[in-house]
Every structure is written in structure tokens, then in C-alpha cells.
Amino acid sequence: MNEHGKVNFETSCNMEAQSRFTHGLGMLHHMMYDQANEIFNEALEADPDCAMAYWGVAMTQLNPLWAPPNEKTFEKGYDAIRKGLETGNLTEKELDYINALNAYYATMEESGFREGLKAWERALENVHKKYPDDIDAGAFYCLSLLATAPRDDETFSQQEKAGALLEAFFERSPEHPGLFHYTIHAYDNPVLADKGVTFAHGYDKLAPNVPHALHMPSHIFVRIGEWDETIDWNRRSADAALKQPVGNMTSMHHAHALDYMMYAYLQQGRDKHAREVLDELNTTKNYQPGVAAYNITAAQARYPLERRQWEKAAKLPLRVHSEFPWDDYPEFEAITWWARGLGAARSGNRETAREAVKRLKNLHEMTLQKGENYWALLVDVQRKTVEAWILQEEGKYEDALAMMQKAADQEDTVDKHPVTPSAVLPARELLGDMLLLQEKPDEALAAYGKTLDVSPNRFNSLYGAGMAANMAGNSELAKDYFTSLHSITVPEESPRAELKQVTSILAGN
């Protein structure tokens, strides 16, 4: 086994191109798309008639779990798959693989990204059925199942189906990178996370220097609230990513890892370390466009919001990393405006909060125009959240609760995206905060409890649940929550007043 895992796909290409293709396929399964693209192009230099290398280039332009391609990326991929189809001397299996990917491109051109993914899934199901012993066919079929899984399915049945199929292949190919990687994605949800622990612990041994492979285990550790593990894996991932730039750009895997790491530090109350991570993110130059757009904006917002520094959140700077193409990412720029609006509303600055509501309405419309319905739903949740806290500040308590309830219910209809460790602040946790302020402890306790079901070991939900239990007169339950909070934090490293209060309560003071 090399340092990328083991894949075995025989092509009709010459020996040098076959070697490069095998390497590229491994990196493709690791979702190191830019590196894989470079390697597939090296295969084409070795053999210009290597049809599967064209397929590989086209696959690197399809990031099924991340985001739709832009026009340039789409055309690059579609052009490659057309060239693959024009190549002579294809084997039957090669043609089946290429036709399956062509189904995605042809359908997307006519009907958009989501329909393209569904066409790809249907085609890959046929390829998998035709070649049931082909591990790559099975792995890519499972990836397509994950890409097309309904985001509002609270049973995660399609993810469970993919996970079961992937696990069935493990006995025959325990070193295959796609099996590890996609199984972790399949179990990256609150229902199935425990099934992913074994795979999370094994992935680094397969690919000890691949940034995304070093990051992926934390998708499981975040789901079960294991903060030390989340920090350790993402430190390794970020360091590896810095050593593997994409041309003259910093890999987006660096920003992705830092956001996850910072989130974990904040849950431990280790704010100094979180600040250091944020500083690293902000001083790193020239990030590669893509999912880094989310991680850059989310990290800026997390730092004040998780610490309940509302006035600082209200003054959050716009468009950090000014060189970044922010006009392409209204759905992520919305995070900054939401943080500003929420911070302003919760610190009594209604004018700034109302300005944020206006901006969020505009950004919601722009996100819809992009066809990003998932993110548009969340931008609408953000707008409702700010409006709810404006109403709370105005003393319209029933209206505030009704709006906050709508926001929480709406956010609960979808699971978190793989790009993020968690909602920046869960809407249901904010509902708990509002209920606690309105002295409705039983309802607040239920809201915090539901948040913890989805995002275990969140600092603010554990603290809020303990305070709600105390207010409700249930000191034993309060003690349980406070003990849990104390166990995940590092009190001697935390400046937070909440933790000092909890420590005092547990000491009987």
C-alpha cells in the first residue's frame, strides 16, 4: 500500500498512463480534486488516447458533496468527457463509466445540478449492477447516493444504504480510500455517527499525508462531541494542506480544517486557542475559491457568537480576505450579516439589526437565483432569527417566540452540510436562550435538549440546559448538565464567566 491507499482499475492505456491513472484515482477518492486533476493530465501526456484519464479529469470537476460547478468548471469537465467518448479502443467497462458521467453532464446542462446528480446516480446504479465485484463502481455509486440523499430525511435511510454497501466491500479491499472516505460521509449524521468511529480511527493509517483524509475523521468526532480528537485531526490536516498548495493558492482544505478546529476549541471554552486559529486563518493569503468561502465567514462569526460577545458580533468586519471573490458567494456572505444582525439585536442596536435584515433578504434572493435552495433556506432562517431578537428587544415577547420557533423548525428540516462542523449558532439553541430570558425553563430545557441530540457537548447548550433545569427547580438535572460541561472544558484555560459559575455551583458554593 502507498500513502494514498490501494486501488486497482485496469485501463486500456499504456503502462505509464496506467500508473498515473491509478494514482489519480486514489486522490479522486480522497476528494483531493485539484491534485487528482493534475495527475490525470499527466496520464494524458503519457497517452493522449487514454480515455479513462479524460474521465478522471471530468470527475475532478464534479464535487458532488460540496457545491455546483461554475460555468468554467462545468465546461472543462464536459469537454473532457466528450473527448473520452471520442477516443477509440474503449473497453466495455470504460465506456460504461464514461457514459455514466456523461449522463450527469448532459442532464445538468439541460436541467441543473441536482437533476444531473440524479442522472449520475441512476447510471452508476446500472454500472454497479453490471459489475457487482468492481469496488470502484460500488464506491462511486455510494457516493452518488450520498450526493442525492434528501436533506430533509431525518432517518438518513439513503446514507444508511450507502454505508451498508460500503462496509460489505471492506472485507475484500480494506485499504481502498473510497471505502473509508465515503463510509465516514455516510455516517456523518446524528443518527448513524456511532457507526463511523472505527472508520474514523483508521483513515489516517491509509493516507497519513493527505489533507482531506486527515480531516475526515473529525466529521465523526464532531458528531459525538469528541473535541480533543477534532482538534488533533484538524491540526494535522491544516499543516498538511499548507504543504500542498494548489498552484499559487492556499488549499481550501486548510481553511476547512481550521474552521473545524476552532469550533472544537470554542466548545471547550479555550478561547485563546480559538483566537490563535482565527488569526492563522485571517493571515493566510490567497485561499483557493470554493468551500473556503464558508469556512472564512463562519469562523469570523463563531468567535464572538459562541462567546456571547454580542456587541463585537454587531461590528463584525465585512469581506475578510478582500481578494476573495465574495460576489460569487451570497449564501456565505449572509453569515456575516446574520452575525452582525443577531449581535446588534441582542445588544439593543435595532437600527443595525434592521439593516442586517434588509441585507439578508437581498442575499436570500441572490442565493435562490444561484439555484442554491439548501443554502437559501438557511439564509431565510438567519433572517427570521434576527427579526425574532428584534421583537424580543422591543418587548413583543409572544411575537418574538413565534418567529424564533419558526426559524428553529425550519432549520431542523435539513441536516448540516459537510462543509461545516455545526450551524454557527443552532436556531433551536437560540430559541432556548429566548425561552430562558422569558422565564419559561421547561420549554427552554426541551429546546436545549433537542440541540444536544443533534450537536452533542455544545458548551452553550449544556450551560443553558443546566440553567433552565435550575430555574425549573430540578437541581439534580442541572448538576448533570453542569458536570457534563465541566468534563468537556478546560476551566484553567477558559476566561468564560459561565464556566466559573458552573465550577462554583459544582463546588457547592
Coordinates of C-alpha atoms in Angstrom, one line a residue:
M1 CA 0.0 0.0 0.0
N2 CA 1.3 3.5 -0.8
E3 CA 0.5 6.6 1.2
H4 CA -2.8 7.1 -0.6
G5 CA -4.4 3.6 -0.1
K6 CA -4.8 0.9 -2.7
V7 CA -7.0 1.0 -5.9
N8 CA -6.9 -1.4 -8.8
F9 CA -8.6 -0.4 -12.0
E10 CA -7.1 -1.8 -15.2
T11 CA -7.4 0.5 -18.2
S12 CA -6.6 0.2 -21.9
C13 CA -3.9 3.0 -21.5
N14 CA -0.2 2.4 -21.8
M15 CA 1.9 1.4 -18.8
E16 CA 3.0 4.9 -17.8
A17 CA -0.5 6.4 -18.2
Q18 CA -1.9 3.4 -16.2
S19 CA 0.4 4.2 -13.3
R20 CA -0.6 7.8 -13.3
F21 CA -4.3 7.0 -13.6
T22 CA -4.1 4.6 -10.6
H23 CA -2.5 7.4 -8.5
G24 CA -5.1 9.9 -9.7
L25 CA -8.0 7.6 -8.9
G26 CA -6.7 7.2 -5.4
M27 CA -6.6 11.0 -4.9
L28 CA -10.0 11.3 -6.5
H29 CA -11.4 9.0 -3.9
H30 CA -9.8 11.3 -1.2
M31 CA -11.6 14.3 -2.9
M32 CA -8.2 15.9 -3.5
Y33 CA -9.7 17.1 -6.7
D34 CA -7.0 19.6 -7.9
Q35 CA -4.2 17.2 -7.2
A36 CA -6.1 14.4 -9.0
N37 CA -6.7 16.7 -12.0
E38 CA -3.0 17.4 -12.3
I39 CA -2.2 13.6 -12.2
F40 CA -4.9 12.7 -14.7
N41 CA -3.4 15.3 -17.1
E42 CA 0.0 13.7 -16.6
A43 CA -1.6 10.4 -17.7
L44 CA -2.9 12.1 -20.8
E45 CA 0.6 13.4 -21.6
A46 CA 1.9 9.8 -21.4
D47 CA -1.0 8.5 -23.5
P48 CA -3.2 11.1 -25.3
D49 CA -5.7 8.2 -26.2
C50 CA -6.2 7.3 -22.5
A51 CA -10.0 7.6 -22.3
M52 CA -10.2 7.0 -18.6
A53 CA -7.8 9.8 -17.9
Y54 CA -10.3 12.1 -19.7
W55 CA -12.9 10.5 -17.4
G56 CA -10.7 11.4 -14.5
V57 CA -10.4 15.0 -15.5
A58 CA -14.1 15.2 -15.9
M59 CA -14.6 13.6 -12.4
T60 CA -12.4 16.2 -10.8
Q61 CA -14.8 18.9 -12.0
L62 CA -17.7 17.2 -10.3
N63 CA -17.6 17.8 -6.5
P64 CA -20.8 16.1 -5.6
L65 CA -20.9 16.7 -1.9
W66 CA -19.6 20.2 -2.0
A67 CA -21.2 22.7 -4.4
P68 CA -22.4 23.0 -8.0
P69 CA -19.7 23.8 -10.5
N70 CA -19.3 27.3 -12.0
E71 CA -19.7 27.7 -15.8
K72 CA -15.9 27.4 -16.4
T73 CA -15.6 24.2 -14.3
F74 CA -18.6 22.6 -15.9
E75 CA -17.3 23.3 -19.4
K76 CA -13.9 21.9 -18.6
G77 CA -15.5 18.7 -17.3
Y78 CA -18.0 18.3 -20.1
D79 CA -15.2 18.9 -22.7
A80 CA -13.1 16.2 -21.1
I81 CA -15.9 13.6 -21.0
R82 CA -16.7 14.3 -24.7
K83 CA -13.0 13.7 -25.6
G84 CA -13.2 10.5 -23.6
L85 CA -16.2 9.4 -25.7
E86 CA -14.3 10.2 -28.9
T87 CA -11.3 8.1 -28.0
G88 CA -11.1 4.7 -29.8
N89 CA -10.4 1.3 -28.4
L90 CA -12.5 1.7 -25.3
T91 CA -13.3 -1.4 -23.3
E92 CA -16.9 -2.1 -22.5
K93 CA -16.4 -1.2 -18.8
E94 CA -14.6 2.1 -19.7
L95 CA -17.4 3.1 -22.0
D96 CA -19.9 2.3 -19.2
Y97 CA -18.0 4.5 -16.7
I98 CA -17.7 7.3 -19.3
N99 CA -21.4 7.1 -20.3
A100 CA -22.5 7.3 -16.6
L101 CA -20.5 10.5 -16.1
N102 CA -21.8 11.9 -19.4
A103 CA -25.3 11.4 -18.1
Y104 CA -24.5 13.8 -15.3
Y105 CA -23.1 16.5 -17.6
A106 CA -25.8 16.2 -20.3
T107 CA -28.6 16.3 -17.8
M108 CA -27.0 19.2 -15.8
E109 CA -26.7 21.2 -19.0
E110 CA -30.5 20.8 -19.5
S111 CA -31.9 20.6 -16.0
G112 CA -29.4 21.8 -13.4
F113 CA -27.0 20.3 -10.8
R114 CA -29.5 18.3 -8.7
E115 CA -31.0 16.6 -11.7
G116 CA -27.6 15.9 -13.1
L117 CA -26.6 14.2 -9.9
K118 CA -29.8 12.1 -10.0
A119 CA -29.0 11.0 -13.6
W120 CA -25.4 10.1 -12.5
E121 CA -26.8 8.1 -9.6
R122 CA -29.2 6.1 -11.9
A123 CA -26.4 5.4 -14.4
L124 CA -24.0 4.4 -11.7
E125 CA -26.6 2.0 -10.2
N126 CA -26.6 0.2 -13.5
V127 CA -22.8 0.1 -13.7
H128 CA -22.7 -1.3 -10.2
K129 CA -25.3 -4.0 -11.0
K130 CA -23.4 -4.9 -14.2
Y131 CA -20.1 -5.1 -12.3
P132 CA -21.0 -6.1 -8.8
D133 CA -17.4 -7.1 -7.9
D134 CA -16.0 -3.8 -9.1
I135 CA -15.2 -1.9 -5.9
D136 CA -14.8 1.5 -7.6
A137 CA -18.2 1.1 -9.3
G138 CA -19.7 0.3 -6.0
A139 CA -17.9 3.2 -4.2
F140 CA -18.9 5.8 -6.8
Y141 CA -22.5 4.5 -6.7
C142 CA -22.5 5.0 -2.9
L143 CA -21.0 8.5 -3.4
S144 CA -23.9 9.3 -5.7
L145 CA -26.4 8.0 -3.2
L146 CA -24.9 10.4 -0.6
A147 CA -25.0 13.3 -3.1
T148 CA -28.7 12.8 -3.9
A149 CA -29.9 11.9 -0.4
P150 CA -32.8 14.1 0.6
R151 CA -31.6 16.7 3.1
D152 CA -34.9 16.6 4.9
D153 CA -34.9 12.8 5.6
E154 CA -34.5 12.6 9.4
T155 CA -34.0 8.8 9.1
F156 CA -31.0 9.1 6.8
S157 CA -32.1 5.9 5.0
Q158 CA -30.2 6.6 1.8
Q159 CA -27.0 7.2 3.8
E160 CA -27.5 4.0 5.7
K161 CA -28.0 2.1 2.5
A162 CA -24.7 3.5 1.2
G163 CA -22.9 2.8 4.4
A164 CA -24.0 -0.9 4.4
L165 CA -22.9 -1.4 0.8
L166 CA -19.5 0.2 1.5
E167 CA -19.0 -1.9 4.6
A168 CA -19.7 -5.0 2.6
F169 CA -16.8 -4.2 0.3
F170 CA -14.3 -3.7 3.2
E171 CA -13.6 -7.4 3.7
R172 CA -12.3 -7.6 0.2
S173 CA -10.5 -4.3 0.0
P174 CA -9.6 -2.9 3.4
E175 CA -7.1 -0.4 2.0
H176 CA -9.4 1.2 -0.6
P177 CA -9.6 5.0 0.0
G178 CA -13.1 5.5 -1.3
L179 CA -14.5 2.9 1.2
F180 CA -13.0 4.7 4.2
H181 CA -13.9 8.2 2.9
Y182 CA -17.4 7.6 1.8
T183 CA -18.3 5.5 4.8
I184 CA -17.4 8.4 7.1
H185 CA -19.6 10.7 4.9
A186 CA -22.4 8.1 5.1
Y187 CA -22.3 8.1 8.9
D188 CA -21.8 11.9 9.3
N189 CA -25.2 12.5 10.8
P190 CA -26.7 12.4 14.3
V191 CA -28.5 9.0 13.7
L192 CA -25.5 7.0 12.4
A193 CA -22.4 8.7 13.8
D194 CA -21.5 5.9 16.2
K195 CA -21.1 3.5 13.2
G196 CA -18.4 5.7 11.8
V197 CA -16.0 5.7 14.8
T198 CA -14.0 2.6 13.6
F199 CA -13.5 4.1 10.1
A200 CA -12.6 7.5 11.6
H201 CA -9.8 5.9 13.6
G202 CA -8.4 4.0 10.6
Y203 CA -8.3 6.6 7.8
D204 CA -5.0 8.3 8.7
K205 CA -3.2 5.0 8.5
L206 CA -4.3 4.7 5.0
A207 CA -3.2 8.2 3.9
P208 CA -1.0 9.9 6.5
N209 CA -0.2 12.9 4.3
V210 CA -3.4 13.6 2.5
P211 CA -5.1 16.7 4.0
H212 CA -8.7 15.7 3.4
A213 CA -8.1 12.2 4.7
L214 CA -6.6 13.7 7.9
H215 CA -9.6 16.0 8.3
M216 CA -12.4 13.5 7.5
P217 CA -12.3 11.6 10.9
S218 CA -13.4 14.8 12.6
H219 CA -16.7 14.6 10.8
I220 CA -17.5 11.8 13.1
F221 CA -15.8 13.2 16.2
V222 CA -17.8 16.4 15.9
R223 CA -21.0 14.4 15.7
I224 CA -20.2 12.7 19.0
G225 CA -18.7 15.7 20.7
E226 CA -15.1 14.5 21.0
W227 CA -13.3 17.8 21.0
D228 CA -9.7 16.7 21.6
E229 CA -9.9 14.3 18.7
T230 CA -11.4 17.0 16.5
I231 CA -8.6 19.4 17.3
D232 CA -5.8 16.9 16.8
W233 CA -7.0 15.6 13.4
N234 CA -7.6 19.1 12.0
R235 CA -4.2 20.4 13.2
R236 CA -2.6 17.6 11.2
S237 CA -4.9 18.3 8.2
A238 CA -4.2 22.0 8.2
D239 CA -0.4 21.5 8.4
A240 CA -0.5 19.0 5.5
A241 CA -2.7 21.3 3.4
L242 CA -0.2 24.2 3.8
K243 CA 2.5 22.0 2.3
Q244 CA 0.3 21.2 -0.7
P245 CA -0.7 24.4 -2.3
V246 CA -2.9 24.5 -5.4
G247 CA -0.7 26.4 -7.9
N248 CA -0.1 29.7 -6.2
M249 CA -3.1 29.4 -4.0
T250 CA -3.5 28.1 -0.4
S251 CA -5.6 24.9 -0.5
M252 CA -9.2 25.3 0.7
H253 CA -8.6 22.2 2.9
H254 CA -6.5 24.5 5.2
A255 CA -9.4 26.8 5.8
H256 CA -11.8 23.9 6.2
A257 CA -9.6 22.2 8.8
L258 CA -9.1 25.5 10.8
D259 CA -12.9 26.1 11.0
Y260 CA -13.5 22.7 12.5
M261 CA -10.6 23.1 14.9
M262 CA -11.7 26.5 16.0
Y263 CA -15.2 25.2 16.6
A264 CA -13.8 22.4 18.9
Y265 CA -11.7 24.9 20.9
L266 CA -14.8 27.1 21.4
Q267 CA -16.8 24.2 22.8
Q268 CA -14.0 23.6 25.3
G269 CA -14.0 27.2 26.3
R270 CA -10.4 27.5 25.2
D271 CA -10.9 30.9 23.7
K272 CA -7.3 31.9 23.5
H273 CA -6.5 28.9 21.3
A274 CA -9.6 29.6 19.2
R275 CA -8.4 33.1 18.6
E276 CA -5.0 31.8 17.5
V277 CA -6.7 29.6 15.0
L278 CA -8.8 32.5 13.7
D279 CA -5.6 34.7 13.4
E280 CA -4.0 31.9 11.4
L281 CA -7.0 31.8 9.1
N282 CA -7.0 35.6 8.7
T283 CA -3.3 35.9 8.0
T284 CA -3.1 33.1 5.5
K285 CA -3.1 34.6 2.0
N286 CA -4.7 33.7 -1.3
Y287 CA -7.2 31.0 -0.4
Q288 CA -8.4 28.8 -3.3
P289 CA -12.1 29.7 -4.1
G290 CA -14.7 27.1 -3.2
V291 CA -15.8 25.8 0.2
A292 CA -13.2 28.1 1.9
A293 CA -15.8 30.8 1.4
Y294 CA -18.0 29.2 4.0
N295 CA -15.2 28.5 6.5
I296 CA -13.8 32.0 6.3
T297 CA -17.1 33.7 7.0
A298 CA -18.3 31.1 9.6
A299 CA -15.1 31.3 11.6
Q300 CA -15.3 35.1 11.9
A301 CA -18.9 34.8 13.2
R302 CA -18.2 31.8 15.5
Y303 CA -15.7 33.6 17.6
P304 CA -17.9 36.4 19.0
L305 CA -21.2 34.5 18.8
E306 CA -20.1 31.3 20.7
R307 CA -18.7 33.6 23.5
R308 CA -21.9 35.7 23.6
Q309 CA -20.0 38.8 22.7
W310 CA -23.0 40.5 21.1
E311 CA -21.6 44.0 20.6
K312 CA -18.5 42.6 19.0
A313 CA -20.6 40.4 16.7
A314 CA -22.5 43.5 15.6
K315 CA -19.3 45.1 14.4
L316 CA -18.0 42.1 12.6
P317 CA -16.0 43.2 9.5
L318 CA -17.3 42.5 6.1
R319 CA -15.5 40.5 3.5
V320 CA -12.4 39.4 5.4
H321 CA -9.8 38.3 2.8
S322 CA -10.8 41.1 0.4
E323 CA -9.1 39.4 -2.5
F324 CA -11.6 36.6 -2.3
P325 CA -14.4 36.6 -5.0
W326 CA -17.2 37.3 -2.5
D327 CA -19.7 38.3 -5.2
D328 CA -19.9 34.6 -6.1
Y329 CA -20.9 33.5 -2.6
P330 CA -24.0 35.4 -1.4
E331 CA -25.1 32.4 0.7
F332 CA -21.9 32.7 2.7
E333 CA -21.7 36.4 2.9
A334 CA -25.1 36.1 4.6
I335 CA -23.4 34.6 7.6
T336 CA -21.6 37.8 8.3
W337 CA -24.7 39.9 8.0
W338 CA -26.6 37.5 10.2
A339 CA -23.9 37.6 12.9
R340 CA -24.0 41.4 12.7
G341 CA -27.8 41.5 12.9
L342 CA -28.1 39.0 15.8
G343 CA -25.3 40.7 17.7
A344 CA -27.0 44.1 17.2
A345 CA -30.4 42.9 18.2
R346 CA -29.1 41.2 21.3
S347 CA -27.2 44.3 22.4
G348 CA -30.0 46.7 21.8
N349 CA -28.9 48.2 18.5
R350 CA -32.1 47.8 16.5
E351 CA -31.0 50.1 13.6
T352 CA -28.1 47.9 12.7
A353 CA -30.2 44.8 13.2
R354 CA -32.8 46.1 10.8
E355 CA -30.1 46.9 8.2
A356 CA -28.9 43.3 8.5
V357 CA -32.5 42.0 7.9
K358 CA -32.6 44.0 4.7
R359 CA -29.3 42.7 3.5
L360 CA -30.3 39.1 4.4
K361 CA -33.5 39.5 2.3
N362 CA -31.3 40.6 -0.7
L363 CA -28.8 37.8 -0.2
H364 CA -31.6 35.2 0.1
E365 CA -32.9 36.3 -3.3
M366 CA -29.4 36.1 -4.8
T367 CA -28.9 32.7 -3.4
L368 CA -32.2 31.5 -4.9
Q369 CA -31.1 32.9 -8.2
K370 CA -27.9 30.7 -8.0
G371 CA -30.1 27.7 -7.6
E372 CA -28.7 27.0 -4.1
N373 CA -32.0 26.1 -2.4
Y374 CA -30.4 24.4 0.6
W375 CA -28.4 27.5 1.5
A376 CA -31.3 29.8 0.6
L377 CA -33.4 28.1 3.2
L378 CA -30.7 28.7 5.8
V379 CA -30.3 32.3 4.9
D380 CA -34.1 32.7 5.4
V381 CA -33.6 31.1 8.9
Q382 CA -30.9 33.6 9.6
R383 CA -33.2 36.5 8.7
K384 CA -36.1 35.1 10.8
T385 CA -33.6 34.7 13.7
V386 CA -32.6 38.4 13.6
E387 CA -36.2 39.5 13.3
A388 CA -37.1 37.4 16.3
W389 CA -34.5 39.0 18.5
I390 CA -35.5 42.5 17.3
L391 CA -39.0 41.6 18.5
Q392 CA -37.6 40.4 21.8
E393 CA -35.7 43.6 22.3
E394 CA -38.9 45.6 21.6
G395 CA -40.8 43.7 24.3
K396 CA -43.0 41.8 21.9
Y397 CA -42.3 38.5 23.6
E398 CA -45.0 36.3 22.1
D399 CA -44.3 37.5 18.6
A400 CA -40.6 37.0 19.2
L401 CA -41.1 33.4 20.3
A402 CA -43.4 32.6 17.4
M403 CA -40.7 33.9 14.9
M404 CA -37.9 32.1 16.7
Q405 CA -39.9 28.9 16.8
K406 CA -40.4 29.2 13.0
A407 CA -36.7 29.7 12.5
A408 CA -35.8 26.7 14.6
D409 CA -38.4 24.4 13.0
Q410 CA -37.2 25.5 9.5
E411 CA -33.6 24.8 10.3
D412 CA -34.5 21.4 11.7
T413 CA -35.9 20.3 8.3
V414 CA -32.3 19.9 6.9
D415 CA -29.1 18.4 8.3
K416 CA -25.9 20.3 8.4
H417 CA -23.8 20.5 5.3
P418 CA -20.5 18.6 5.3
V419 CA -18.7 21.9 4.9
T420 CA -19.5 22.9 8.5
P421 CA -18.9 21.3 11.9
S422 CA -22.2 22.7 13.0
A423 CA -24.7 25.6 12.5
V424 CA -22.7 28.7 13.5
L425 CA -25.3 29.0 16.3
P426 CA -28.2 26.5 16.1
A427 CA -31.5 28.2 15.8
R428 CA -33.0 25.9 18.4
E429 CA -30.3 26.8 20.9
L430 CA -31.2 30.5 20.3
L431 CA -34.8 29.5 20.9
G432 CA -33.7 28.1 24.3
D433 CA -32.0 31.3 25.1
M434 CA -35.1 33.3 24.4
L435 CA -37.3 31.0 26.4
L436 CA -34.9 31.2 29.3
L437 CA -35.0 35.0 29.2
Q438 CA -38.8 34.8 29.2
E439 CA -38.6 32.6 32.3
K440 CA -40.0 29.5 30.6
P441 CA -37.5 27.0 31.9
D442 CA -39.3 23.7 30.9
E443 CA -39.6 24.8 27.3
A444 CA -36.1 26.1 27.3
L445 CA -34.8 22.8 28.6
A446 CA -36.6 21.0 25.8
A447 CA -35.0 23.3 23.2
Y448 CA -31.5 22.9 24.6
G449 CA -32.0 19.1 24.8
K450 CA -33.0 18.8 21.2
T451 CA -30.0 20.9 20.2
L452 CA -27.7 18.5 22.1
D453 CA -29.4 15.5 20.4
V454 CA -28.1 16.8 17.1
S455 CA -24.9 18.5 18.3
P456 CA -23.6 16.8 21.5
N457 CA -21.4 18.5 24.0
R458 CA -22.1 22.1 22.8
F459 CA -20.9 24.5 25.5
N460 CA -23.8 26.9 25.3
S461 CA -26.5 24.2 25.1
L462 CA -25.1 22.4 28.1
Y463 CA -24.9 25.6 30.1
G464 CA -28.3 26.7 29.0
A465 CA -29.9 23.3 29.9
G466 CA -28.3 23.5 33.3
M467 CA -29.6 27.0 34.0
A468 CA -33.0 26.0 32.7
A469 CA -33.1 23.0 35.0
N470 CA -32.0 25.1 37.9
M471 CA -34.8 27.6 37.2
A472 CA -37.3 24.8 37.0
G473 CA -36.2 23.6 40.4
N474 CA -34.5 20.4 39.2
S475 CA -31.1 20.8 40.9
E476 CA -30.1 17.2 40.2
L477 CA -30.6 17.5 36.4
A478 CA -28.9 20.9 36.5
K479 CA -25.9 19.2 38.2
D480 CA -25.8 16.6 35.5
Y481 CA -25.6 19.2 32.7
F482 CA -23.1 21.2 34.6
T483 CA -20.9 18.2 35.2
S484 CA -21.0 17.3 31.5
L485 CA -20.0 20.9 30.7
H486 CA -17.2 20.8 33.2
S487 CA -15.9 17.5 31.8
I488 CA -15.5 18.7 28.2
T489 CA -13.9 22.1 29.1
V490 CA -10.5 23.2 30.4
P491 CA -11.5 25.5 33.2
E492 CA -8.0 26.7 33.9
E493 CA -7.7 27.9 30.3
S494 CA -11.1 29.5 30.0
P495 CA -12.0 33.1 30.8
R496 CA -15.7 32.5 30.5
A497 CA -17.9 33.7 33.3
E498 CA -20.3 30.8 32.6
L499 CA -17.7 28.2 33.4
K500 CA -16.6 30.0 36.6
Q501 CA -20.2 30.0 37.6
V502 CA -20.6 26.3 36.9
T503 CA -17.4 25.4 38.7
S504 CA -18.7 27.3 41.8
I505 CA -22.1 25.6 41.6
L506 CA -20.5 22.2 41.4
A507 CA -18.2 23.0 44.4
G508 CA -21.4 23.7 46.4
N509 CA -20.8 27.5 46.7

